[in-house]
Amino acid sequence: MAHFAELDDQNIVVRVIVVSNNDCDNLPFPESDAVGAAYCAQLLGGRWVQTSYNSRFRKQYAGIGYTYNADADVFIRPQPDPSWTLNPDTFDWEPPVPRP
């Protein structure tokens, strides 16, 4: 099974669906990305990007409210608190005070 995230105009994930490998021509990632995204768009409309359930690519599994950073080709979790900052190297949110 393959998983695809639908993005809005600001690259925010609005839903995630499961697609049969047959609908991705049984191709491995990254070849499955374009085929599956086209299948999702034809079926449901919108703009789709493949996500990895076990986080093997694109940093982490996409969820509703996550942001897709196309330049880095990663999904970023929502900011947990306004005081947290995004690490531009790891794309993880970091608290203002490091954990002890």
GROMACS .gro file of C-alpha atoms in nm:
model
  100
    1MET     CA    1   0.000   0.000   0.000
    2ALA     CA    2   0.110   0.354  -0.072
    3HIS     CA    3   0.007   0.666   0.119
    4PHE     CA    4  -0.058   1.007  -0.034
    5ALA     CA    5  -0.114   1.347   0.126
    6GLU     CA    6  -0.334   1.610  -0.035
    7LEU     CA    7  -0.192   1.961  -0.012
    8ASP     CA    8  -0.372   2.294  -0.015
    9ASP     CA    9  -0.239   2.608  -0.185
   10GLN     CA   10  -0.003   2.675   0.106
   11ASN     CA   11   0.137   2.318   0.112
   12ILE     CA   12  -0.059   2.224   0.424
   13VAL     CA   13  -0.179   1.863   0.440
   14VAL     CA   14  -0.558   1.846   0.434
   15ARG     CA   15  -0.598   1.467   0.414
   16VAL     CA   16  -0.399   1.146   0.379
   17ILE     CA   17  -0.525   0.840   0.193
   18VAL     CA   18  -0.410   0.487   0.117
   19VAL     CA   19  -0.369   0.383  -0.245
   20SER     CA   20  -0.321   0.033  -0.380
   21ASN     CA   21   0.025  -0.046  -0.512
   22ASN     CA   22  -0.149  -0.148  -0.836
   23ASP     CA   23  -0.260   0.214  -0.880
   24CYS     CA   24   0.107   0.315  -0.855
   25ASP     CA   25   0.201   0.057  -1.121
   26ASN     CA   26   0.373  -0.143  -0.842
   27LEU     CA   27   0.668   0.096  -0.867
   28PRO     CA   28   0.899   0.173  -0.575
   29PHE     CA   29   0.944   0.526  -0.445
   30PRO     CA   30   1.036   0.769  -0.602
   31GLU     CA   31   0.890   0.638  -0.930
   32SER     CA   32   0.557   0.563  -0.760
   33ASP     CA   33   0.520   0.927  -0.650
   34ALA     CA   34   0.424   1.077  -0.987
   35VAL     CA   35   0.207   0.781  -1.090
   36GLY     CA   36   0.018   0.769  -0.760
   37ALA     CA   37  -0.020   1.147  -0.739
   38ALA     CA   38  -0.169   1.154  -1.089
   39TYR     CA   39  -0.407   0.871  -0.993
   40CYS     CA   40  -0.522   1.060  -0.681
   41ALA     CA   41  -0.567   1.385  -0.874
   42GLN     CA   42  -0.771   1.213  -1.144
   43LEU     CA   43  -0.988   1.037  -0.888
   44LEU     CA   44  -1.029   1.314  -0.628
   45GLY     CA   45  -0.882   1.633  -0.773
   46GLY     CA   46  -0.626   1.835  -0.581
   47ARG     CA   47  -0.249   1.813  -0.550
   48TRP     CA   48  -0.094   1.501  -0.396
   49VAL     CA   49   0.247   1.398  -0.262
   50GLN     CA   50   0.347   1.052  -0.147
   51THR     CA   51   0.430   1.003   0.220
   52SER     CA   52   0.598   0.713   0.396
   53TYR     CA   53   0.411   0.531   0.672
   54ASN     CA   54   0.743   0.418   0.821
   55SER     CA   55   0.921   0.751   0.753
   56ARG     CA   56   1.166   0.608   0.499
   57PHE     CA   57   1.141   0.921   0.287
   58ARG     CA   58   1.025   1.281   0.325
   59LYS     CA   59   1.136   1.291   0.689
   60GLN     CA   60   0.815   1.164   0.847
   61TYR     CA   61   0.466   1.040   0.779
   62ALA     CA   62   0.235   1.328   0.687
   63GLY     CA   63  -0.063   1.413   0.900
   64ILE     CA   64  -0.342   1.666   0.870
   65GLY     CA   65  -0.198   2.009   0.946
   66TYR     CA   66   0.160   1.916   0.856
   67THR     CA   67   0.345   2.134   0.606
   68TYR     CA   68   0.519   2.002   0.297
   69ASN     CA   69   0.848   2.182   0.228
   70ALA     CA   70   0.904   2.126  -0.144
   71ASP     CA   71   1.258   2.268  -0.144
   72ALA     CA   72   1.376   2.018   0.119
   73ASP     CA   73   1.123   1.750   0.013
   74VAL     CA   74   1.009   1.688   0.372
   75PHE     CA   75   0.693   1.699   0.581
   76ILE     CA   76   0.712   1.917   0.893
   77ARG     CA   77   0.497   1.868   1.201
   78PRO     CA   78   0.287   2.162   1.319
   79GLN     CA   79   0.470   2.394   1.558
   80PRO     CA   80   0.399   2.262   1.910
   81ASP     CA   81   0.422   2.606   2.072
   82PRO     CA   82   0.496   2.958   1.942
   83SER     CA   83   0.818   2.962   2.145
   84TRP     CA   84   0.963   2.662   1.959
   85THR     CA   85   1.185   2.716   1.653
   86LEU     CA   86   1.236   2.502   1.347
   87ASN     CA   87   1.585   2.360   1.306
   88PRO     CA   88   1.668   2.423   0.936
   89ASP     CA   89   1.901   2.121   0.924
   90THR     CA   90   1.682   1.855   1.087
   91PHE     CA   91   1.338   2.009   1.024
   92ASP     CA   92   1.246   1.928   1.385
   93TRP     CA   93   1.094   2.179   1.626
   94GLU     CA   94   1.321   2.270   1.915
   95PRO     CA   95   1.209   2.408   2.253
   96PRO     CA   96   1.346   2.740   2.375
   97VAL     CA   97   1.521   2.557   2.660
   98PRO     CA   98   1.696   2.228   2.577
   99ARG     CA   99   1.576   1.920   2.757
  100PRO     CA  100   1.795   1.823   3.054
   0.00000   0.00000   0.00000
